Coordinates of C-alpha atoms and ligand atoms in Angstrom, one line a residue:
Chain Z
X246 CA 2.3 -14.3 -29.5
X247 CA 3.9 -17.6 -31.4
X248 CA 4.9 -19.5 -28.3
X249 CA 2.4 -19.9 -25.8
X250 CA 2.2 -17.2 -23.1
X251 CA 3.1 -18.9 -20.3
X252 CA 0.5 -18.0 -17.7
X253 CA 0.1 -20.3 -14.6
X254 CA -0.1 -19.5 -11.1
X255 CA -1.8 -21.0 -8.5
X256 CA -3.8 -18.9 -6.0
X257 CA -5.2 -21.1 -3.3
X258 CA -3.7 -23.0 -0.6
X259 CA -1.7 -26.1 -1.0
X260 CA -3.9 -28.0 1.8
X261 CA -1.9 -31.8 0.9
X262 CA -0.1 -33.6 4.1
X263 CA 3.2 -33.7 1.9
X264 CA 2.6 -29.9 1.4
X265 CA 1.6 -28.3 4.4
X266 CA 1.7 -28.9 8.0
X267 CA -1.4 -27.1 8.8
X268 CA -3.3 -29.7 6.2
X269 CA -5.9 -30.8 9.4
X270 CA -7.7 -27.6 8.7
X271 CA -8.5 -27.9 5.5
X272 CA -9.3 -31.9 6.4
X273 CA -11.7 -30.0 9.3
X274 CA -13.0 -27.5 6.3
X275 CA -14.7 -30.6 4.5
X276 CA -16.0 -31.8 7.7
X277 CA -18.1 -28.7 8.0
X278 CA -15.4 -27.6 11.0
X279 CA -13.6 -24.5 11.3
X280 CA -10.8 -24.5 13.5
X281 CA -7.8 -22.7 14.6
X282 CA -4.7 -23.9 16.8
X283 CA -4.9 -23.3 20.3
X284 CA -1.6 -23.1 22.4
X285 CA -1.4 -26.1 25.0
X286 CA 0.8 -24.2 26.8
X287 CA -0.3 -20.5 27.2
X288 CA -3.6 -20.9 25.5
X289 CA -3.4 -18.7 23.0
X290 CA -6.2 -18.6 20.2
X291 CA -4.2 -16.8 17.0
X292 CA -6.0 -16.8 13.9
X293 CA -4.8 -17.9 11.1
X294 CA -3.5 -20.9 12.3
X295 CA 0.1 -21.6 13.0
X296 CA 2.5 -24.3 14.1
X297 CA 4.4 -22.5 16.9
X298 CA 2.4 -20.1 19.2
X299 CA 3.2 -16.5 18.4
X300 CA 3.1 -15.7 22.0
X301 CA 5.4 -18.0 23.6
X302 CA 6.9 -19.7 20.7
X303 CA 5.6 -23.1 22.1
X304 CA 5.1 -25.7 19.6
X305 CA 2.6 -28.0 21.3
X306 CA -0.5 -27.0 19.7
X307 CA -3.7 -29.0 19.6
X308 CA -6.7 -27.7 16.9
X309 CA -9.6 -25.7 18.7
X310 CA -12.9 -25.8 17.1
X311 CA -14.3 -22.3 16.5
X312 CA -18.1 -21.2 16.6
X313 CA -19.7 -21.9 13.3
X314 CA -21.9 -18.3 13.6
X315 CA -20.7 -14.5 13.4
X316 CA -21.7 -11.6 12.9
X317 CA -20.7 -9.3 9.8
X318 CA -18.3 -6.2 10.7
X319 CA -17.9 -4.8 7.3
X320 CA -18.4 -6.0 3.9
X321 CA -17.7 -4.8 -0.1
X322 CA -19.3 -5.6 -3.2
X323 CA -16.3 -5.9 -6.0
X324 CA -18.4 -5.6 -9.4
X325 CA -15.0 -5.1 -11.2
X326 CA -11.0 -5.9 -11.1
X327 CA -11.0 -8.8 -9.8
X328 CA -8.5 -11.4 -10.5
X329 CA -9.1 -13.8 -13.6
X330 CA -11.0 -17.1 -12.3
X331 CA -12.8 -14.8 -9.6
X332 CA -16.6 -14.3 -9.7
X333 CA -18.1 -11.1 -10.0
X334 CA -19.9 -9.8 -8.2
X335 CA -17.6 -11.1 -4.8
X336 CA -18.6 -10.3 -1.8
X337 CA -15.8 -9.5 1.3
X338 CA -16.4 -9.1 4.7
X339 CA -15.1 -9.0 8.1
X340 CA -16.8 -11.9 10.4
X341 CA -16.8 -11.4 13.9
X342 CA -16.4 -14.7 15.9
X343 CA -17.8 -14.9 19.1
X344 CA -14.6 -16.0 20.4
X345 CA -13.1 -13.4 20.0
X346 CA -11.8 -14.2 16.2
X347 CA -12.3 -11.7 13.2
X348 CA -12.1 -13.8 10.0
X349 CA -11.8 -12.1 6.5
X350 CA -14.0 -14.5 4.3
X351 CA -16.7 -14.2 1.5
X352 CA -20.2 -14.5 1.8
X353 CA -21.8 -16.9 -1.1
X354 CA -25.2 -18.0 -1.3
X355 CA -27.2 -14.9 -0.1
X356 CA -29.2 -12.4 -1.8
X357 CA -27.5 -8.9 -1.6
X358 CA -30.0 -7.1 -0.2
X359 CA -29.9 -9.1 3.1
X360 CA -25.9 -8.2 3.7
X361 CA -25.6 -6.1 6.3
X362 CA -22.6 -4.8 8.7
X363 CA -24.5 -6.4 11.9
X364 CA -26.1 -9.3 10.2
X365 CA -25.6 -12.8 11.7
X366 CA -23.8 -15.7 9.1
X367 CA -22.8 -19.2 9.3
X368 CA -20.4 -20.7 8.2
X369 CA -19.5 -23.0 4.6
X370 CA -17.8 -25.3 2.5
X371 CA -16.6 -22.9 -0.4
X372 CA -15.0 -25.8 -3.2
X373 CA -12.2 -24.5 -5.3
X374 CA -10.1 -25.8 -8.0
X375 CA -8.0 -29.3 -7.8
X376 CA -10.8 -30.7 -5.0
X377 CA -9.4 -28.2 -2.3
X378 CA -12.1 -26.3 -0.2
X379 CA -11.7 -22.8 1.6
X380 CA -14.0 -21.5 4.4
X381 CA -17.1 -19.2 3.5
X382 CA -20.3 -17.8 5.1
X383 CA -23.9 -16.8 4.4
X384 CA -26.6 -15.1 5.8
X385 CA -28.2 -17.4 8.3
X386 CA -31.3 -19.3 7.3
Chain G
X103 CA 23.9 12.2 14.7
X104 CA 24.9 12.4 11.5
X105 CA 22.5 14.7 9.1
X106 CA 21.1 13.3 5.7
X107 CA 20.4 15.8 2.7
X108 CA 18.2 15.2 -0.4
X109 CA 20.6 16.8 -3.5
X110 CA 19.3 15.4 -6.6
X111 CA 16.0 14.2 -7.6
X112 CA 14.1 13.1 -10.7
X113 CA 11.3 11.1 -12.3
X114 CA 9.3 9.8 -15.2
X115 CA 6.0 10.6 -16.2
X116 CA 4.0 7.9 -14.8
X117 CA 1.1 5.9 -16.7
X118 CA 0.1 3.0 -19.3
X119 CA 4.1 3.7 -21.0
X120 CA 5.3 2.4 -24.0
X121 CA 8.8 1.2 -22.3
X122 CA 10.5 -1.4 -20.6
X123 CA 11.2 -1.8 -16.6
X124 CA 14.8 -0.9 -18.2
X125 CA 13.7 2.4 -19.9
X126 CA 12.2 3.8 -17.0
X127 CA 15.1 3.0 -14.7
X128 CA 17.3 4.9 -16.9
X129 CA 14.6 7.6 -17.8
X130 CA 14.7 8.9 -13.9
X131 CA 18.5 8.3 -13.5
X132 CA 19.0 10.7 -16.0
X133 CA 16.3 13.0 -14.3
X134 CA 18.1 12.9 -11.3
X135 CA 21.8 13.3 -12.4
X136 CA 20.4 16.2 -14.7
X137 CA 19.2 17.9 -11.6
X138 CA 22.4 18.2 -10.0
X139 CA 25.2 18.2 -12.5
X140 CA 27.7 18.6 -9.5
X141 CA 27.1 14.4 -9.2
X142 CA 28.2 12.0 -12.0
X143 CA 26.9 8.0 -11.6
X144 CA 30.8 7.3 -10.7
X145 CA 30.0 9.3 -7.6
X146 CA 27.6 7.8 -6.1
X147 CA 28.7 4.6 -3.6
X148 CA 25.5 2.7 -2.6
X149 CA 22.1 2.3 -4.0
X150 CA 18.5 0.7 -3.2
X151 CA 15.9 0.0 -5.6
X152 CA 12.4 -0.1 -4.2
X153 CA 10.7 -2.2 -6.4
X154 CA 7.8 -4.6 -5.6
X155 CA 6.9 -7.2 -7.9
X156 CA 9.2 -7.5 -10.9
X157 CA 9.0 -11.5 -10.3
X158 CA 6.1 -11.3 -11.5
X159 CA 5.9 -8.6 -14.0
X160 CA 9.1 -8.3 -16.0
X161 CA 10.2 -12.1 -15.3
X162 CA 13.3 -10.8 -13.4
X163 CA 15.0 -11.4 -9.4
X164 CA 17.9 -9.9 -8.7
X165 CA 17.1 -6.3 -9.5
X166 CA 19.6 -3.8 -6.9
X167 CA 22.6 -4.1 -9.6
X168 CA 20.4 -4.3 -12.6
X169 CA 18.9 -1.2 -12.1
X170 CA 22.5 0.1 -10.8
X171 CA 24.5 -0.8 -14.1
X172 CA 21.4 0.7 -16.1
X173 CA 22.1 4.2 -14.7
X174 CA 26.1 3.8 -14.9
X175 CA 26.2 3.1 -10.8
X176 CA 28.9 1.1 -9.7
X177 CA 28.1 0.4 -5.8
X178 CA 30.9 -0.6 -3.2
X179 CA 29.6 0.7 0.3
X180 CA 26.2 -0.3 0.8
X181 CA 23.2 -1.9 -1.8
X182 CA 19.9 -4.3 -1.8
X183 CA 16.7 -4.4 -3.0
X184 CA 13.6 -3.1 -0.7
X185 CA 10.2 -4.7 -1.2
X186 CA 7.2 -3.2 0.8
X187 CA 4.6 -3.6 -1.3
X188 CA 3.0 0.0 -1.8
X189 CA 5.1 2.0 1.1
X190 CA 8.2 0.6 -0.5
X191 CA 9.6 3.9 -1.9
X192 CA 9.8 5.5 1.8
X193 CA 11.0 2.4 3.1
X194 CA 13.8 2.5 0.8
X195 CA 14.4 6.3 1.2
X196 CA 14.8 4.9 4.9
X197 CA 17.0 2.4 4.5
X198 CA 19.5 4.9 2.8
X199 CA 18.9 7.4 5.3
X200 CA 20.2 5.1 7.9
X201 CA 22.7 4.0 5.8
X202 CA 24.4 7.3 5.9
X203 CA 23.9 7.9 10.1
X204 CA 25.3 4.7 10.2
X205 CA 28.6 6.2 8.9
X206 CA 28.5 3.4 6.1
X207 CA 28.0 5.2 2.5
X208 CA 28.1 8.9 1.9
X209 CA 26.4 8.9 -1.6
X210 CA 23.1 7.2 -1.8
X211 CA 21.0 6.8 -5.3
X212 CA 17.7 5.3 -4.1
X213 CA 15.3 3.9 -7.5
X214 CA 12.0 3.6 -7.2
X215 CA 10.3 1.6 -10.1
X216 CA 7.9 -0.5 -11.2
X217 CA 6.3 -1.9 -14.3
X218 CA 2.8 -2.8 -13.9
X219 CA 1.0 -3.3 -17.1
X220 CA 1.9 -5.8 -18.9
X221 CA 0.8 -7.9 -22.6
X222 CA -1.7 -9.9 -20.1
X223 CA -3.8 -7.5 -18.5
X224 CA -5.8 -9.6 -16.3
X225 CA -2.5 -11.3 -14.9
X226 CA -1.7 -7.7 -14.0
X227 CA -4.8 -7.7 -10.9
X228 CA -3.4 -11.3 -10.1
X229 CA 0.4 -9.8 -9.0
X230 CA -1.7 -7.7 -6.5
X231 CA -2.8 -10.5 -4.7
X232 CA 0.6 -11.5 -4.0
X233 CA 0.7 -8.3 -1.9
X234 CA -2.2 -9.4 0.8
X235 CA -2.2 -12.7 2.9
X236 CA -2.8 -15.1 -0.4
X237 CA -3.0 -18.9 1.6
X238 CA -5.4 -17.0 4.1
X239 CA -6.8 -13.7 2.7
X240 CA -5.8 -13.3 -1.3
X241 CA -6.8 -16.3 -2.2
X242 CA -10.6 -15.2 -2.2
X243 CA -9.5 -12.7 -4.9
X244 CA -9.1 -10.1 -2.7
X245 CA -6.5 -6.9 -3.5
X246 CA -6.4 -3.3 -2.5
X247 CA -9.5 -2.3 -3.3
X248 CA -12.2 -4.5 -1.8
X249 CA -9.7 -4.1 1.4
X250 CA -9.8 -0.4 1.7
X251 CA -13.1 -0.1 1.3
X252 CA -14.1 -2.2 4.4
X253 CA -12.7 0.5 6.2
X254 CA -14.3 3.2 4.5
X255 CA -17.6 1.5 5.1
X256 CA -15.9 1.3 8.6
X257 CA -15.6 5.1 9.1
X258 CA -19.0 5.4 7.0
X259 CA -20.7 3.9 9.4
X260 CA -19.0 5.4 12.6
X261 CA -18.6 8.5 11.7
X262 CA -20.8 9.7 8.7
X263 CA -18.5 9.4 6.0
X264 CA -19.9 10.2 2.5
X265 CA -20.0 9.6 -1.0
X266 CA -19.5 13.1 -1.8
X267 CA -16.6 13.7 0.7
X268 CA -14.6 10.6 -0.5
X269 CA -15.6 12.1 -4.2
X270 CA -14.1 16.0 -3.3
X271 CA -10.6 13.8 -2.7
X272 CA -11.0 12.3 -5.8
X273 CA -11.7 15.9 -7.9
X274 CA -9.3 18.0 -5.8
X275 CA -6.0 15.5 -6.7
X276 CA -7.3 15.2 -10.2
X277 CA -7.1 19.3 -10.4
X278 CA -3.5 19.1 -8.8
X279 CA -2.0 16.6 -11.3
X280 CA -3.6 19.4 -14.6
X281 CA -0.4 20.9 -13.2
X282 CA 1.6 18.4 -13.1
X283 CA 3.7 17.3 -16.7
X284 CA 4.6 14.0 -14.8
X285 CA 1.1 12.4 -13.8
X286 CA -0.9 10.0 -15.2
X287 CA -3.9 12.0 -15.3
X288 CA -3.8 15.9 -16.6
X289 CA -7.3 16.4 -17.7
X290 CA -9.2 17.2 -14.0
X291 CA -12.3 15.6 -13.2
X292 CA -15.6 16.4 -12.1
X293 CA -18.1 15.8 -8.9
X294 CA -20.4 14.2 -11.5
X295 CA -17.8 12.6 -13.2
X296 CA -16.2 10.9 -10.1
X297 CA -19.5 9.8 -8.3
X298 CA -21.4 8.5 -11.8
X299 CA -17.8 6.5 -12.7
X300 CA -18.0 2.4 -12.4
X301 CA -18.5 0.9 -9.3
X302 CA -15.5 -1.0 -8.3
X303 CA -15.8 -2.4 -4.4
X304 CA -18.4 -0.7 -2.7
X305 CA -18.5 2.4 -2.0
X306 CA -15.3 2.8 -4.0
X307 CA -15.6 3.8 -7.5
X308 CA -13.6 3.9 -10.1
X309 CA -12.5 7.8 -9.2
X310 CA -11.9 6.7 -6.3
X311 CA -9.0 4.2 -6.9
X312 CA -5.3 5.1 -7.9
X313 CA -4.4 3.6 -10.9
X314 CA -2.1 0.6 -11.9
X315 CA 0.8 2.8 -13.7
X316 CA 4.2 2.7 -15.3
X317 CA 7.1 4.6 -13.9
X318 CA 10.4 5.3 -11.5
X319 CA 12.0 8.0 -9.6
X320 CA 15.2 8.3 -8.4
X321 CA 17.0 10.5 -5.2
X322 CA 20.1 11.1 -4.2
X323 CA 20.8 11.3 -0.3
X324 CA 24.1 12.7 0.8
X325 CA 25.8 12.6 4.4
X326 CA 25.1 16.7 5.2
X327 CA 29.2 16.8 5.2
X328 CA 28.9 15.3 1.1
X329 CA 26.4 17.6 0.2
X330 CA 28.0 20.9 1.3
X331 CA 30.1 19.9 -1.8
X332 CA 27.3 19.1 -3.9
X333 CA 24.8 21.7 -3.8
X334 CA 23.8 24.8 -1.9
X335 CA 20.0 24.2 -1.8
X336 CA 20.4 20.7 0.5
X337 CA 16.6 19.4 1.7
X338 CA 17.6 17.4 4.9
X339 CA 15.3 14.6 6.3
X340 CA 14.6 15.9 10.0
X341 CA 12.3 13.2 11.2
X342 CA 10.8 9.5 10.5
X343 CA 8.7 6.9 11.6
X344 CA 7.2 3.6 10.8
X345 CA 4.7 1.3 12.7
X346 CA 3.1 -1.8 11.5
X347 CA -0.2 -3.6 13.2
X348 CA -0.9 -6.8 12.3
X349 CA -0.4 -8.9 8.4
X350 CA -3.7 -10.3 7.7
X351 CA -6.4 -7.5 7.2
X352 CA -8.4 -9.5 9.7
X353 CA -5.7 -8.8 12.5
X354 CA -5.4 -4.6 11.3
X355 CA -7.4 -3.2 13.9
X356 CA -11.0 -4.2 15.7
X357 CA -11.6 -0.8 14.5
X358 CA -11.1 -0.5 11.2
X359 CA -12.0 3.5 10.9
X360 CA -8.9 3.8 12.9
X361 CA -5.3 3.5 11.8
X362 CA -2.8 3.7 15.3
X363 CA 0.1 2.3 13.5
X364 CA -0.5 5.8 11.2
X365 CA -0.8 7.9 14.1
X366 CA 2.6 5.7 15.9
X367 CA 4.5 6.5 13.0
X368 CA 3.6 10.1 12.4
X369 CA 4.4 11.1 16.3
X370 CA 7.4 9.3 16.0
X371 CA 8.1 11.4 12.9
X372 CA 6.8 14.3 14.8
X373 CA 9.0 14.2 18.1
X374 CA 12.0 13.3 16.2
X375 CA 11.6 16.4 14.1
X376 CA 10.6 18.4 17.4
X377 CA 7.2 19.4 15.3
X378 CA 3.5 19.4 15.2
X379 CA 1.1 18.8 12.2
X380 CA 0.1 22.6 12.2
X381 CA 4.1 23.2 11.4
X382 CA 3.5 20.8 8.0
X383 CA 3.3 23.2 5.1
X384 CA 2.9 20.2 2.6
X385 CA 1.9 16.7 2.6
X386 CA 2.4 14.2 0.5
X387 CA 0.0 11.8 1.7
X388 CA -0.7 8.2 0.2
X389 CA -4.3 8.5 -1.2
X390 CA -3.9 4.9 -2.7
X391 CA -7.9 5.0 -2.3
X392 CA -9.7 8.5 -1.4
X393 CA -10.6 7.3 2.1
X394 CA -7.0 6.7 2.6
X395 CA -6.4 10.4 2.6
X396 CA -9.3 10.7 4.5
X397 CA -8.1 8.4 7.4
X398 CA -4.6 9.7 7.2
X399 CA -6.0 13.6 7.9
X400 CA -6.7 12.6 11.4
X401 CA -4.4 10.3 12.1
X402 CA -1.3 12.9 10.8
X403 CA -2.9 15.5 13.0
X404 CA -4.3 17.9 10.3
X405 CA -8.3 17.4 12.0
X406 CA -10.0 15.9 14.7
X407 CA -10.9 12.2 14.7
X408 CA -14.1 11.8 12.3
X409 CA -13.4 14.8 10.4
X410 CA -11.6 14.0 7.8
X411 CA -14.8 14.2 5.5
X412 CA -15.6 17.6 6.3
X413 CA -11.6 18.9 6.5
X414 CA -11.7 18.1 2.6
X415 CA -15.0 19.3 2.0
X416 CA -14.1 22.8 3.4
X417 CA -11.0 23.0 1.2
X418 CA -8.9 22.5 4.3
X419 CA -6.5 20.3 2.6
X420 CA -6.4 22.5 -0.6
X421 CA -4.2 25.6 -1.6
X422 CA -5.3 28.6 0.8
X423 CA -6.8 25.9 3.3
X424 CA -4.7 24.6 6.3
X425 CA -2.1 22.4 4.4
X426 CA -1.7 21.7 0.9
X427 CA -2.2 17.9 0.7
X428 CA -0.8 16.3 -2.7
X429 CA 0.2 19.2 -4.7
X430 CA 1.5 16.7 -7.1
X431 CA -2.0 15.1 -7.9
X432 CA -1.6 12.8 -5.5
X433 CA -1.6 8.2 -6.4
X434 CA -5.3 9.1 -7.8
X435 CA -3.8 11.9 -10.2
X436 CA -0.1 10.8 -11.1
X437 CA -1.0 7.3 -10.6
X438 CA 0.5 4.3 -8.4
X439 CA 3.8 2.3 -9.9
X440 CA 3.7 1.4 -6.3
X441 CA 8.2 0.9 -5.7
X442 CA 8.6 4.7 -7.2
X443 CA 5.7 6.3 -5.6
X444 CA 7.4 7.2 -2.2
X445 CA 10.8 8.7 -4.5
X446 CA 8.0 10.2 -6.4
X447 CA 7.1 12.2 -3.0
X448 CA 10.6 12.9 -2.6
X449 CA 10.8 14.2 -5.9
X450 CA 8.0 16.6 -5.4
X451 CA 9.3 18.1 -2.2
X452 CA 13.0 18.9 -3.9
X453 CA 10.5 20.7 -6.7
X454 CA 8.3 22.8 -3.8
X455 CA 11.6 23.9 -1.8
X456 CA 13.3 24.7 -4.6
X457 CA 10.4 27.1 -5.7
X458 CA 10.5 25.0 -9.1
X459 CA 6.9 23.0 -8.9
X460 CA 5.5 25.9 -11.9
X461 CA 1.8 26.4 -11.3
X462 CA 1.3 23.8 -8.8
X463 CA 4.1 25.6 -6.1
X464 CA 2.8 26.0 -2.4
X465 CA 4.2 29.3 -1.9
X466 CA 7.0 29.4 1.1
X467 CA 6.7 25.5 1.6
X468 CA 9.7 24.8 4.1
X469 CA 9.0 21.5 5.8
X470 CA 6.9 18.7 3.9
X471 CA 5.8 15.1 5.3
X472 CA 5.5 12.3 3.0
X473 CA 3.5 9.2 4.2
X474 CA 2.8 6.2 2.3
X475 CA 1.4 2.8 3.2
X476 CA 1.3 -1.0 2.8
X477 CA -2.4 -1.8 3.9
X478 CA -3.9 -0.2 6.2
X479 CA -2.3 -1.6 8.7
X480 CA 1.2 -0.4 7.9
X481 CA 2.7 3.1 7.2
X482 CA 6.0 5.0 6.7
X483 CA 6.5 8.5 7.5
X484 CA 9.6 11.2 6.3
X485 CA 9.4 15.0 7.5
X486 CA 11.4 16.9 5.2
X487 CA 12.8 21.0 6.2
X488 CA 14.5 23.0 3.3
X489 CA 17.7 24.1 4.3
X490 CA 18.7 26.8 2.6
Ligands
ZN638 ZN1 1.7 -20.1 23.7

C-alpha cells in the first residue's frame, strides 16, 4: 500500500488525572499498592474500581488497600494469537484475593513449571508503554 | 400474544472471502428473498443488522440503513443496529421478535454480518480485545481464547475433563460441516489431527478454536397473521431467554466450570415454550471453543452436571444419539463471523424443518434450540417448533 496504513490504537489504560478519575490507582500501582474503592457508605468492595458504588449508587468512595498475596484459580498458557505488541508465551490467570476479590492478571517473572491452579503469588509492577504500569503477579519467592 | 414466524432465510458460505462487508450483505439478502419469492425487499418494513465490530474492521458506523439500502430495504416501522459481541445474531433475532409482539412492524429482515479478516492480519486479533473488559481485562492481550480456556481448565480440574473429550467436539463438528456447502471447513478432521494441531491457550488447541471468518445471513420474521400470506411452511419462535452474570471475566462466576446465566436463560426458554431438553430434536449450540459445547450440554439439560465429556464421547450429541448438536458443523466447522452466526442458526433450522438440509438432515426434526454466547458469562437462547 502507497499511503501509509494507518494502524494506531492504543490498548492500555489512560491512567493521567486529566484523563481518568480513577488515576489514584494507577498512582497506588507504582507505589507497589493495589487497591480498589471501598463504599463509605455501604461498604461495599467491587472490583474493578468505580466512582459510584454499584450497590447503592453512593458516590463517597475512599481507596481500600487490597492484600498483596493470592492464590491462582485458573491459568492458560497463549503460545499463539495474541495481539501484536503482546509477549508470547502470556500467561492468564484467575487470582484469588483473600478478601474476597478475584482479579484476572498475568503472571510474569516465574518459571512455568511452578504455575499451578492453587499456587500462592504476589503481586507486581507490570510497566507498559508511554510510562503507564498495570498490576501483575508471580509465583511467591 | 402475538406469534412470530421465520418465512425466509439465507446465507453465505462463511470463511477467508474474497468480498467486501458490502458483498456479503447483499450475497445473503438475495439468499433470503430467493427462499421465499412470495416477499420482495419493498415488503419488508423494519430491519436489524447484527453486526459487531465494523468500526474497526471495514472503517464504517452507522451500518442498520447501509446494510438496508444494500439489499433494496427501505425501513419505516422499526430499525437499529444490535451489537453483542459473539451472541449478537440471537440478540438481534430477539429484538425483531419483540418488535412484532409489540404490534410495531409486521415484516422483519434481520442481517447478520461481519467482516473479520482484513489486509492487516494481526490488527484482526486486536478488534477482539475490544470485545472483553480492555482498561481492566483486554489490555493484557487477552481475547476469547485464553478466556475460555480458564474454564475448561476449570471443569478439568473439577470434573475430569479431557483432552480427548474436548477433541471428539472438535472431529464430530468438523464431520458435520463435510455436509455442509456453506462452512468454512468441508474436509473433516481427525483425533490425531485435532489433538497434534498448535497449541493455542492451554489446553485449547488450534482444533479446538472456531475460526475468524467472513460472512452474513439474513431472516425474515413475520407477525403469524403476515406469514399466513407468505408461506405455508411458517417455523414460529415458541420460546426465549437471555441471562447475563457479570462483565469482567473476573466477576463470571466463582465457579468457572459452571455457567447459571446459561442454565437462567435456557429454563426461561424452556417454560416459555412449555418444554424440556429431552423434547429438543436439534441444537444449535455455540461451540465458539469445544469446551463451550461441553459446558452448554449440561447447562441446556441434555446430561448431568460433569458429563458433558462423556455425553460427546458416547456419541450422545451425534446423529442416532440423544440430540443432534450442530448439524451444520457448528462455529468450529462453518466458522465464527461472530454478528451472522446466530441468523446462521436460524438459517439452519428453516433448512432441517423444511426437510431441505441434503445429507446433513436430522430426520423429523420439529422443534430446534439455538444458543449462542458473549463470554461465558452471557448467553441467548431461541426454541424454534415447525409449524406445518
Ligand atoms: Zn455503597
Amino acid at each position: 500500500m502507497e499511503q501509509p496504513y494507518i494502524h494506531i490504537l492504543d490498548p492500555y489504560p489512560q491512567q493521567a488525572p486529566e484523563q481518568n478519575r480513577l488515576h489514584p490507582f494507577y498512582d497506588f500501582v507504582r507505589e507497589g499498592k493495589l487497591t480498589t474503592t471501598r463504599c463509605k457508605k455501604c461498604g461495599t468492595l467491587p472490583w474493578p474500581p468505580r466512582v459510584v458504588c454499584p450497590q447503592c449508587m453512593s458516590d463517597e468512595l475512599e481507596w481500600a488497600e487490597m492484600p498483596r498475596e493470592g492464590t491462582i484459580y485458573t491459568f492458560t498458557a497463549q503460545e499463539a494469537g495474541l495481539p501484536p505488541g503482546y509477549a508470547l508465551p502470556t500467561i492468564f490467570a484467575l487470582i484469588d484475593l483473600p478478601n474476597g476479590v478475584r482479579l484476572l492478571s498475568v503472571i510474569e517473572e516465574s518459571e512455568l513449571s511452578e504455575i499451578k491452579s492453587g499456587a500462592t503469588v504476589e503481586f507486581i509492577v507490570k510497566h507498559v508503554p508511554n510510562d503507564r504500569v498495570m498490576p501483575a503477579f508471580r509465583i511467591k519467592r | 400474544m402475538r406469534r412470530v414466524a421465520v418465512v425466509a432465510a439465507g446465507m453465505t458460505r462463511f470463511g477467508v472471502r474474497q468480498a467486501t462487508y458490502r458483498d456479503l450483505i447483499q450475497e445473503a439478502g438475495k439468499a433470503a428473498f430467493d427462499s421465499n419469492k412470495n416477499i420482495l425487499p419493498k415488503d419488508i418494513d423494519s430491519f436489524i443488522l447484527s453486526s459487531v465490530f465494523p468500526e474497526r474492521s471495514v472503517f464504517q458506523s452507522h451500518l442498520a440503513c447501509l446494510a438496508a439500502e444494500s439489499v433494496g430495504v427501505r425501513p419505516h416501522k422499526f430499525f437499529g443496529r444490535v451489537e453483542n459481541m459473539c451472541g449478537s445474531g440471537i440478540v438481534g433475532i430477539r429484538t425483531a421478535y419483540a418488535a412484532i409482539v409489540a404490534g410495531l412492524s409486521d415484516l422483519v429482515m434481520v442481517m447478520g454480518a461481519e467482516k473479520m479478516n482484513i489486509p492487516a492480519p494481526e490488527e484482526a486479533v486486536l478488534n477482539m480485545m475490544t470485545g472483553l473488559d480492555r482498561e481492566w481485562e483486554g489490555a493484557y492481550g487477552l481475547t476469547a481464547p485464553p478466556m475460555f480456556a480458564l474454564a475448561a481448565q476449570a471443569h478439568a480440574l473439577k470434573y475430569g475433563t479431557t483432552e480427548e473429550q474436548l477433541s471428539r467436539v472438535s472431529v464430530k463438528n468438523h464431520g458435520h460441516s463435510k455436509n455442509n456447502p456453506f462452512a468454512q471447513f468441508q474436509k473433516g478432521t481427525s483425533m490425531e489431527q485435532v489433538m497434534c494441531s498448535k497449541m493455542i491457550a492451554s489446553p485449547l488447541r488450534l482444533f479446538h478454536c472456531s475460526s475468524m471468518s467472513d460472512g452474513a445471513a439474513a431472516v425474515i420474521l413475520a407477525s403469524e397473521e403476515r406469514a399466513k400470506e407468505l408461506t405455508d411452511k411458517p417455523i414460529f419462535i415458541i420460546g426465549t431467554g437471555q441471562a447475563a452474570h457479570g462483565y469482567a471475566v473476573a466477576n463470571f462466576y466463582r465457579d468457572m466450570s459452571h455457567w447459571p446465566a446459561l442454565k437462567e436463560a435456557a429454563n426461561d426458554a424452556y417454560a416459555m415454550a412449555g418444554i424440556g431438553p429431552d423434547d429438543i430434536d436439534f441444537a444449535e449450540v455455540h461451540d465458539c471453543f469445544s469446551i463451550a459445547e461441553i459446558i452448554a450440554y449440561e447447562e441446556l439439560g441434555f446430561c448431568e452436571k460433569g458429563e458433558g465429556g462423556r455425553f460427546v464421547e458416547q456419541g450422545l450429541s451425534d446423529y442416532g444419539g440423544k440430540v443432534v448438536v450442530n448439524p451444520r458443523g457448528g462455529l468450529i466447522g462453518c466458522g465464527h463471523p461472530l454478528g451472522a452466526t446466530g441468523v446462521a442458526h436460524a438459517g439452519e433450522v428453516f433448512l432441517q424443518m423444511r426437510g431441505e438440509a441434503g445429507p446433513r438432515q436430522v430426520p423429523g426434526a420439529k422443534i430446534a434450540l439455538s444458543h449462542t454466547n458473549s463470554g461465558p458469562g452471557e448467553h441467548h437462547i431461541l426454541i424454534y417448533q415447525k409449524g406445518f
